[in-house]
PDB file of C-alpha atoms and ligand atoms in Angstrom:
ATOM      1  CA  MET O 162      48.048  26.858 -24.051  1.00 92.00           C
ATOM      2  CA  ILE O 163      44.623  27.216 -22.316  1.00 95.00           C
ATOM      3  CA  GLN O 164      43.034  30.343 -21.795  1.00 96.00           C
ATOM      4  CA  PRO O 165      39.683  32.110 -21.417  1.00 97.00           C
ATOM      5  CA  HIS O 166      37.126  31.665 -23.960  1.00 97.00           C
ATOM      6  CA  LYS O 167      34.889  34.561 -25.301  1.00 97.00           C
ATOM      7  CA  VAL O 168      32.190  32.802 -23.500  1.00 97.00           C
ATOM      8  CA  PHE O 169      32.034  33.614 -19.768  1.00 97.00           C
ATOM      9  CA  GLU O 170      33.654  30.538 -17.425  1.00 97.00           C
ATOM     10  CA  VAL O 171      34.813  28.748 -20.466  1.00 98.00           C
ATOM     11  CA  PHE O 172      38.519  27.988 -21.608  1.00 98.00           C
ATOM     12  CA  THR O 173      39.694  26.778 -25.086  1.00 98.00           C
ATOM     13  CA  ASP O 174      43.001  26.134 -26.689  1.00 96.00           C
ATOM     14  CA  ASP O 175      41.841  27.422 -30.046  1.00 93.00           C
ATOM     15  CA  ARG O 176      40.757  23.842 -30.518  1.00 95.00           C
ATOM     16  CA  LYS O 177      38.743  22.320 -27.736  1.00 97.00           C
ATOM     17  CA  ILE O 178      36.816  23.807 -24.955  1.00 98.00           C
ATOM     18  CA  PHE O 179      37.283  23.289 -21.285  1.00 98.00           C
ATOM     19  CA  THR O 180      35.966  24.571 -17.850  1.00 98.00           C
ATOM     20  CA  LYS O 181      37.670  24.803 -14.768  1.00 98.00           C
ATOM     21  CA  ASN O 182      37.172  21.761 -12.739  1.00 98.00           C
ATOM     22  CA  LEU O 183      35.092  22.142  -9.663  1.00 97.00           C
ATOM     23  CA  THR O 184      36.444  18.757  -8.338  1.00 96.00           C
ATOM     24  CA  PRO O 185      40.148  18.620  -9.294  1.00 96.00           C
ATOM     25  CA  GLY O 186      41.286  15.184  -9.814  1.00 95.00           C
ATOM     26  CA  GLN O 187      37.824  13.651 -10.219  1.00 95.00           C
ATOM     27  CA  SER O 188      36.282  13.248 -13.702  1.00 94.00           C
ATOM     28  CA  PHE O 189      32.636  11.422 -13.990  1.00 93.00           C
ATOM     29  CA  PHE O 190      32.282  11.136 -17.599  1.00 97.00           C
ATOM     30  CA  GLN O 191      36.192   9.955 -18.542  1.00 95.00           C
ATOM     31  CA  GLU O 192      36.603  13.576 -19.944  1.00 96.00           C
ATOM     32  CA  ASN O 193      40.325  14.575 -20.218  1.00 97.00           C
ATOM     33  CA  LEU O 194      41.676  16.814 -17.451  1.00 97.00           C
ATOM     34  CA  TYR O 195      44.452  18.883 -18.192  1.00 97.00           C
ATOM     35  CA  ARG O 196      46.656  20.729 -15.022  1.00 96.00           C
ATOM     36  CA  ARG O 197      47.759  24.236 -16.198  1.00 92.00           C
ATOM     37  CA  GLY O 198      49.256  26.799 -13.712  1.00 88.00           C
ATOM     38  CA  GLY O 199      47.846  25.094 -10.801  1.00 91.00           C
ATOM     39  CA  GLU O 200      44.472  25.009 -12.190  1.00 95.00           C
ATOM     40  CA  GLU O 201      42.556  21.992 -13.654  1.00 97.00           C
ATOM     41  CA  PHE O 202      40.517  21.987 -16.712  1.00 98.00           C
ATOM     42  CA  ARG O 203      38.089  19.421 -18.148  1.00 98.00           C
ATOM     43  CA  GLU O 204      37.575  18.947 -21.572  1.00 98.00           C
ATOM     44  CA  TRP O 205      34.064  19.387 -22.991  1.00 98.00           C
ATOM     45  CA  ASN O 206      33.190  17.237 -25.726  1.00 98.00           C
ATOM     46  CA  PRO O 207      30.747  19.377 -28.119  1.00 98.00           C
ATOM     47  CA  GLU O 208      29.563  15.952 -29.564  1.00 97.00           C
ATOM     48  CA  ARG O 209      27.919  14.864 -26.380  1.00 97.00           C
ATOM     49  CA  SER O 210      26.469  18.067 -25.298  1.00 98.00           C
ATOM     50  CA  LYS O 211      24.282  20.735 -27.277  1.00 98.00           C
ATOM     51  CA  LEU O 212      25.517  23.754 -25.158  1.00 98.00           C
ATOM     52  CA  GLY O 213      29.070  22.537 -25.645  1.00 98.00           C
ATOM     53  CA  ALA O 214      27.900  22.476 -29.509  1.00 98.00           C
ATOM     54  CA  ALA O 215      26.322  26.073 -29.152  1.00 98.00           C
ATOM     55  CA  ILE O 216      29.545  27.341 -28.136  1.00 98.00           C
ATOM     56  CA  ALA O 217      31.590  25.231 -30.865  1.00 98.00           C
ATOM     57  CA  ARG O 218      28.874  26.720 -33.477  1.00 97.00           C
ATOM     58  CA  GLY O 219      29.949  30.616 -32.061  1.00 97.00           C
ATOM     59  CA  SER O 220      27.436  30.930 -29.364  1.00 98.00           C
ATOM     60  CA  LEU O 221      28.929  33.848 -27.405  1.00 97.00           C
ATOM     61  CA  ASN O 222      26.368  34.912 -24.866  1.00 96.00           C
ATOM     62  CA  LEU O 223      24.964  31.839 -23.440  1.00 97.00           C
ATOM     63  CA  GLY O 224      23.538  33.994 -20.203  1.00 97.00           C
ATOM     64  CA  ILE O 225      25.449  31.636 -17.813  1.00 98.00           C
ATOM     65  CA  ARG O 226      27.507  33.282 -14.884  1.00 98.00           C
ATOM     66  CA  LYS O 227      29.241  32.573 -11.981  1.00 98.00           C
ATOM     67  CA  GLY O 228      27.182  32.430  -9.144  1.00 98.00           C
ATOM     68  CA  ASN O 229      23.974  32.069 -11.431  1.00 98.00           C
ATOM     69  CA  VAL O 230      21.004  29.793 -10.198  1.00 98.00           C
ATOM     70  CA  VAL O 231      20.320  27.494 -13.456  1.00 98.00           C
ATOM     71  CA  LEU O 232      16.996  25.157 -13.697  1.00 98.00           C
ATOM     72  CA  TYR O 233      17.986  22.405 -16.246  1.00 98.00           C
ATOM     73  CA  LEU O 234      15.041  20.644 -17.479  1.00 98.00           C
ATOM     74  CA  GLY O 235      16.252  16.947 -18.846  1.00 98.00           C
ATOM     75  CA  THR O 236      19.569  16.579 -17.045  1.00 98.00           C
ATOM     76  CA  ALA O 237      19.815  12.441 -18.244  1.00 97.00           C
ATOM     77  CA  HIS O 238      22.790  11.192 -16.370  1.00 97.00           C
ATOM     78  CA  GLY O 239      24.508  15.078 -15.904  1.00 98.00           C
ATOM     79  CA  TYR O 240      27.225  15.383 -18.541  1.00 98.00           C
ATOM     80  CA  THR O 241      26.194  18.600 -19.796  1.00 98.00           C
ATOM     81  CA  PRO O 242      24.823  19.749 -15.898  1.00 98.00           C
ATOM     82  CA  SER O 243      28.513  19.016 -14.912  1.00 98.00           C
ATOM     83  CA  PHE O 244      29.963  21.627 -16.981  1.00 98.00           C
ATOM     84  CA  ILE O 245      27.386  24.224 -16.200  1.00 98.00           C
ATOM     85  CA  SER O 246      28.356  23.118 -12.546  1.00 98.00           C
ATOM     86  CA  ASP O 247      32.044  24.235 -12.849  1.00 98.00           C
ATOM     87  CA  MET O 248      30.585  27.261 -14.724  1.00 98.00           C
ATOM     88  CA  VAL O 249      28.247  28.822 -11.872  1.00 98.00           C
ATOM     89  CA  GLY O 250      30.748  27.300  -9.497  1.00 98.00           C
ATOM     90  CA  LYS O 251      30.280  26.917  -5.674  1.00 97.00           C
ATOM     91  CA  GLU O 252      28.376  30.157  -5.367  1.00 97.00           C
ATOM     92  CA  GLY O 253      25.894  29.000  -8.075  1.00 98.00           C
ATOM     93  CA  LEU O 254      23.208  26.257  -7.782  1.00 98.00           C
ATOM     94  CA  ILE O 255      21.465  23.934 -10.589  1.00 98.00           C
ATOM     95  CA  PHE O 256      18.156  22.162  -9.978  1.00 98.00           C
ATOM     96  CA  GLY O 257      18.402  19.729 -12.285  1.00 98.00           C
ATOM     97  CA  LEU O 258      15.168  17.694 -13.289  1.00 98.00           C
ATOM     98  CA  ASP O 259      14.759  14.565 -15.082  1.00 98.00           C
ATOM     99  CA  PRO O 260      11.738  11.594 -14.836  1.00 97.00           C
ATOM    100  CA  ALA O 261      13.596   8.969 -15.240  1.00 97.00           C
ATOM    101  CA  PRO O 262      14.803   6.799 -12.145  1.00 97.00           C
ATOM    102  CA  ARG O 263      17.910   5.299 -14.148  1.00 95.00           C
ATOM    103  CA  VAL O 264      19.514   8.425 -15.008  1.00 96.00           C
ATOM    104  CA  MET O 265      18.751  10.313 -11.477  1.00 97.00           C
ATOM    105  CA  ARG O 266      20.433   7.548  -9.941  1.00 96.00           C
ATOM    106  CA  ASP O 267      23.940   9.067 -11.750  1.00 97.00           C
ATOM    107  CA  LEU O 268      22.992  12.389 -11.091  1.00 98.00           C
ATOM    108  CA  ILE O 269      22.468  12.218  -7.579  1.00 98.00           C
ATOM    109  CA  HIS O 270      26.262  10.352  -7.484  1.00 97.00           C
ATOM    110  CA  LEU O 271      27.471  13.478  -9.435  1.00 97.00           C
ATOM    111  CA  SER O 272      25.868  15.820  -7.041  1.00 98.00           C
ATOM    112  CA  GLN O 273      27.502  13.982  -3.842  1.00 97.00           C
ATOM    113  CA  SER O 274      30.841  15.345  -5.413  1.00 96.00           C
ATOM    114  CA  ARG O 275      29.240  18.450  -6.710  1.00 97.00           C
ATOM    115  CA  PRO O 276      26.893  20.069  -4.244  1.00 96.00           C
ATOM    116  CA  ASN O 277      25.872  23.000  -6.443  1.00 98.00           C
ATOM    117  CA  ILE O 278      23.764  20.561  -8.329  1.00 98.00           C
ATOM    118  CA  VAL O 279      20.288  19.586  -6.603  1.00 98.00           C
ATOM    119  CA  PRO O 280      18.534  16.522  -8.721  1.00 98.00           C
ATOM    120  CA  LEU O 281      14.665  16.548  -8.737  1.00 98.00           C
ATOM    121  CA  LEU O 282      12.891  13.393 -10.061  1.00 98.00           C
ATOM    122  CA  ALA O 283      10.105  15.549 -11.739  1.00 97.00           C
ATOM    123  CA  ASP O 284       8.350  15.741 -15.038  1.00 97.00           C
ATOM    124  CA  ALA O 285       9.125  19.517 -16.825  1.00 98.00           C
ATOM    125  CA  ASN O 286       5.500  19.006 -18.114  1.00 97.00           C
ATOM    126  CA  HIS O 287       4.071  19.547 -14.348  1.00 97.00           C
ATOM    127  CA  PRO O 288       5.911  22.788 -13.027  1.00 97.00           C
ATOM    128  CA  GLU O 289       3.222  22.812 -10.144  1.00 96.00           C
ATOM    129  CA  GLU O 290       4.894  19.164  -8.492  1.00 95.00           C
ATOM    130  CA  TYR O 291       8.110  21.413  -8.274  1.00 97.00           C
ATOM    131  CA  LEU O 292       7.107  24.812  -7.497  1.00 96.00           C
ATOM    132  CA  ASP O 293       7.508  24.756  -3.703  1.00 96.00           C
ATOM    133  CA  LYS O 294      11.150  23.116  -4.257  1.00 96.00           C
ATOM    134  CA  ILE O 295      12.799  25.557  -6.282  1.00 97.00           C
ATOM    135  CA  CYS O 296      13.578  29.621  -6.538  1.00 97.00           C
ATOM    136  CA  LEU O 297      13.512  31.874  -9.345  1.00 98.00           C
ATOM    137  CA  ALA O 298      16.567  31.061 -12.044  1.00 98.00           C
ATOM    138  CA  ASP O 299      18.731  33.196 -13.761  1.00 98.00           C
ATOM    139  CA  VAL O 300      18.972  30.664 -16.348  1.00 98.00           C
ATOM    140  CA  VAL O 301      16.239  27.997 -17.756  1.00 98.00           C
ATOM    141  CA  TYR O 302      18.210  25.094 -19.752  1.00 98.00           C
ATOM    142  CA  GLN O 303      15.723  22.919 -21.878  1.00 98.00           C
ATOM    143  CA  ASP O 304      17.056  19.415 -23.641  1.00 97.00           C
ATOM    144  CA  VAL O 305      14.275  17.156 -23.229  1.00 96.00           C
ATOM    145  CA  ALA O 306      13.466  14.794 -26.395  1.00 86.00           C
ATOM    146  CA  GLN O 307       9.667  15.401 -26.331  1.00 90.00           C
ATOM    147  CA  ARG O 308       7.038  16.584 -28.825  1.00 92.00           C
ATOM    148  CA  ASN O 309       5.680  19.655 -27.052  1.00 94.00           C
ATOM    149  CA  GLN O 310       9.372  21.054 -26.526  1.00 94.00           C
ATOM    150  CA  SER O 311       8.191  24.558 -27.080  1.00 95.00           C
ATOM    151  CA  GLU O 312       5.295  24.576 -24.892  1.00 96.00           C
ATOM    152  CA  ILE O 313       7.482  23.104 -21.716  1.00 97.00           C
ATOM    153  CA  PHE O 314       9.726  25.596 -22.150  1.00 98.00           C
ATOM    154  CA  LEU O 315       7.610  28.589 -22.256  1.00 98.00           C
ATOM    155  CA  LYS O 316       5.602  26.960 -19.472  1.00 97.00           C
ATOM    156  CA  ASN O 317       8.788  26.937 -17.336  1.00 98.00           C
ATOM    157  CA  CYS O 318      10.365  30.165 -18.199  1.00 98.00           C
ATOM    158  CA  ALA O 319       6.966  31.890 -17.348  1.00 98.00           C
ATOM    159  CA  ILE O 320       6.988  30.690 -13.866  1.00 98.00           C
ATOM    160  CA  PHE O 321      10.666  30.503 -13.042  1.00 98.00           C
ATOM    161  CA  LEU O 322      13.278  32.790 -14.996  1.00 98.00           C
ATOM    162  CA  LYS O 323      13.718  35.934 -13.356  1.00 98.00           C
ATOM    163  CA  LYS O 324      13.089  38.994 -15.697  1.00 98.00           C
ATOM    164  CA  GLY O 325      16.670  39.884 -17.541  1.00 98.00           C
ATOM    165  CA  GLY O 326      17.126  36.024 -17.042  1.00 98.00           C
ATOM    166  CA  TYR O 327      18.244  33.618 -20.229  1.00 98.00           C
ATOM    167  CA  GLY O 328      16.139  30.612 -21.601  1.00 98.00           C
ATOM    168  CA  LEU O 329      18.393  28.216 -23.551  1.00 98.00           C
ATOM    169  CA  LEU O 330      16.030  25.713 -25.862  1.00 98.00           C
ATOM    170  CA  ALA O 331      17.824  22.805 -27.139  1.00 98.00           C
ATOM    171  CA  VAL O 332      15.554  21.400 -29.963  1.00 97.00           C
ATOM    172  CA  LYS O 333      14.940  17.826 -31.367  1.00 94.00           C
ATOM    173  CA  ALA O 334      13.454  18.029 -34.507  1.00 93.00           C
ATOM    174  CA  ARG O 335      12.872  14.640 -34.948  1.00 91.00           C
ATOM    175  CA  SER O 336      11.048  14.077 -31.424  1.00 91.00           C
ATOM    176  CA  ILE O 337       8.754  16.888 -32.688  1.00 91.00           C
ATOM    177  CA  ASP O 338       7.829  15.542 -36.065  1.00 89.00           C
ATOM    178  CA  VAL O 339       9.800  12.891 -37.912  1.00 92.00           C
ATOM    179  CA  ARG O 340       8.036  13.631 -41.542  1.00 92.00           C
ATOM    180  CA  LYS O 341       9.177  17.616 -41.567  1.00 94.00           C
ATOM    181  CA  LYS O 342      12.280  18.951 -42.793  1.00 95.00           C
ATOM    182  CA  PRO O 343      14.306  19.806 -39.146  1.00 95.00           C
ATOM    183  CA  LYS O 344      14.544  23.422 -40.900  1.00 94.00           C
ATOM    184  CA  VAL O 345      10.748  23.773 -40.989  1.00 95.00           C
ATOM    185  CA  VAL O 346      10.407  22.300 -37.517  1.00 95.00           C
ATOM    186  CA  PHE O 347      12.889  24.949 -36.050  1.00 96.00           C
ATOM    187  CA  GLU O 348      10.623  27.416 -38.096  1.00 97.00           C
ATOM    188  CA  GLU O 349       7.571  26.494 -36.084  1.00 96.00           C
ATOM    189  CA  VAL O 350       9.609  26.384 -32.978  1.00 97.00           C
ATOM    190  CA  LYS O 351      10.660  30.075 -33.644  1.00 97.00           C
ATOM    191  CA  LYS O 352       7.116  31.411 -33.991  1.00 97.00           C
ATOM    192  CA  GLU O 353       5.900  29.527 -31.190  1.00 97.00           C
ATOM    193  CA  LEU O 354       8.778  31.342 -28.793  1.00 97.00           C
ATOM    194  CA  GLU O 355       7.909  34.717 -30.604  1.00 97.00           C
ATOM    195  CA  LYS O 356       4.231  34.412 -29.401  1.00 96.00           C
ATOM    196  CA  ASP O 357       5.956  34.722 -25.940  1.00 96.00           C
ATOM    197  CA  LYS O 358       6.338  38.648 -25.837  1.00 95.00           C
ATOM    198  CA  SER O 359       8.185  38.420 -22.612  1.00 97.00           C
ATOM    199  CA  LEU O 360      10.996  36.596 -24.564  1.00 98.00           C
ATOM    200  CA  LYS O 361      13.581  37.872 -27.118  1.00 98.00           C
ATOM    201  CA  ILE O 362      15.197  35.374 -29.313  1.00 98.00           C
ATOM    202  CA  ILE O 363      19.087  36.473 -29.007  1.00 98.00           C
ATOM    203  CA  ASP O 364      20.647  33.746 -30.331  1.00 98.00           C
ATOM    204  CA  TYR O 365      19.888  30.828 -33.037  1.00 98.00           C
ATOM    205  CA  ARG O 366      22.201  28.122 -34.131  1.00 97.00           C
ATOM    206  CA  LEU O 367      22.030  24.731 -35.871  1.00 97.00           C
ATOM    207  CA  LEU O 368      24.130  22.200 -34.306  1.00 98.00           C
ATOM    208  CA  GLU O 369      25.392  20.190 -36.909  1.00 97.00           C
ATOM    209  CA  PRO O 370      28.154  18.795 -37.271  1.00 97.00           C
ATOM    210  CA  TYR O 371      28.137  18.096 -33.598  1.00 97.00           C
ATOM    211  CA  GLU O 372      24.162  17.032 -32.806  1.00 95.00           C
ATOM    212  CA  LYS O 373      22.371  16.214 -36.465  1.00 95.00           C
ATOM    213  CA  ASP O 374      18.748  17.985 -36.833  1.00 95.00           C
ATOM    214  CA  HIS O 375      19.249  19.776 -33.449  1.00 97.00           C
ATOM    215  CA  CYS O 376      19.086  23.398 -33.088  1.00 97.00           C
ATOM    216  CA  MET O 377      19.659  26.047 -30.097  1.00 98.00           C
ATOM    217  CA  PHE O 378      17.893  29.035 -29.354  1.00 98.00           C
ATOM    218  CA  ILE O 379      19.041  31.263 -26.605  1.00 98.00           C
ATOM    219  CA  CYS O 380      16.089  33.850 -25.293  1.00 98.00           C
ATOM    220  CA  LYS O 381      16.315  36.945 -22.763  1.00 98.00           C
ATOM    221  CA  LYS O 382      13.234  37.395 -20.871  1.00 98.00           C
ATOM    222  CA  ASP O 383      12.472  41.207 -20.800  1.00 91.00           C
TER     223      ASP O 383
HETATM  224  C1  SAM J 501      18.967  13.954 -24.632  1.00 57.32           C
HETATM  225  S1  SAM J 501      18.369  13.822 -23.130  1.00 57.32           S
HETATM  226  C2  SAM J 501      19.714  15.091 -21.928  1.00 57.32           C
HETATM  227  C3  SAM J 501      20.936  15.353 -22.017  1.00 57.32           C
HETATM  228  C4  SAM J 501      21.730  15.788 -21.564  1.00 57.32           C
HETATM  229  N1  SAM J 501      20.874  17.359 -21.364  1.00 57.32           N
HETATM  230  C5  SAM J 501      23.123  16.518 -21.496  1.00 57.32           C
HETATM  231  O1  SAM J 501      23.246  17.336 -22.361  1.00 57.32           O
HETATM  232  O2  SAM J 501      23.850  15.724 -20.658  1.00 57.32           O
HETATM  233  C6  SAM J 501      17.058  14.080 -22.901  1.00 57.32           C
HETATM  234  C7  SAM J 501      16.472  13.736 -21.162  1.00 57.32           C
HETATM  235  O3  SAM J 501      15.172  14.456 -21.211  1.00 57.32           O
HETATM  236  C8  SAM J 501      14.391  13.577 -20.160  1.00 57.32           C
HETATM  237  N2  SAM J 501      13.212  14.029 -20.276  1.00 57.32           N
HETATM  238  C9  SAM J 501      12.373  13.580 -20.904  1.00 57.32           C
HETATM  239  N3  SAM J 501      11.021  13.697 -20.616  1.00 57.32           N
HETATM  240  C10 SAM J 501      11.017  14.971 -20.007  1.00 57.32           C
HETATM  241  C11 SAM J 501      10.329  15.697 -19.192  1.00 57.32           C
HETATM  242  N4  SAM J 501       8.909  15.594 -19.468  1.00 57.32           N
HETATM  243  N5  SAM J 501      10.771  16.612 -17.996  1.00 57.32           N
HETATM  244  C12 SAM J 501      11.995  16.603 -18.102  1.00 57.32           C
HETATM  245  N6  SAM J 501      13.137  15.535 -19.013  1.00 57.32           N
HETATM  246  C13 SAM J 501      12.495  15.125 -19.433  1.00 57.32           C
HETATM  247  C14 SAM J 501      14.950  12.295 -20.624  1.00 57.32           C
HETATM  248  O4  SAM J 501      14.447  11.282 -19.445  1.00 57.32           O
HETATM  249  C15 SAM J 501      16.529  12.408 -20.710  1.00 57.32           C
HETATM  250  O5  SAM J 501      17.087  11.897 -19.668  1.00 57.32           O
END
């Protein structure tokens, strides 16, 4: 039986996780669809999504609610954004940023069926370039494989994250330093985040076995 998960807007059958499909009958990533009691659910694979992996690893408060505005940095083709799109629903909005034209084509295609996704071809290193295109966000979600991941995250949270909002940072250790042990890199990122006194880390998860050498930080802005 598919029933509500402890995480808001997520569902579970005690083994897999799902969201309620905003576009019934349509799946964009060959994900399985299940009809139950007049609703349609999309299966969310934690091996393809760091946010899915964080849920599978036990994160309960992602800070994502129906109707939220989400700034998503590093959308790629839109796999995880599509599930956030289900979570925030028709009343919500996702500004989805990626500087790679090849993946942006897929995101634009996705946004044609999911109007709550606004694709932006932009580099998260340069928020000044999209400052006039987006509004304050309830959630900043970042998944960019860059050496200066924490700097990009802090910069965007400082400008776009509302007070009381949540910042989620997926960290890929090998993009920061291949020579260091992932846990050492994660500790350094934690120290960087702690320097920002407006953010409080409320959750930290290693994402193994779903994502090797990755972790997720969830922060709340005071
Ligand atoms: C691991 S993929 C993201 C996967 C996606 N978040 C998901 O779960 O479906 C990382 C993405 O970050 C993007 N990226 C890299 N540097 C970036 C930057 N400076 N600003 C925004 N996106 C960036 C890459 O183009 C790539 O598409």
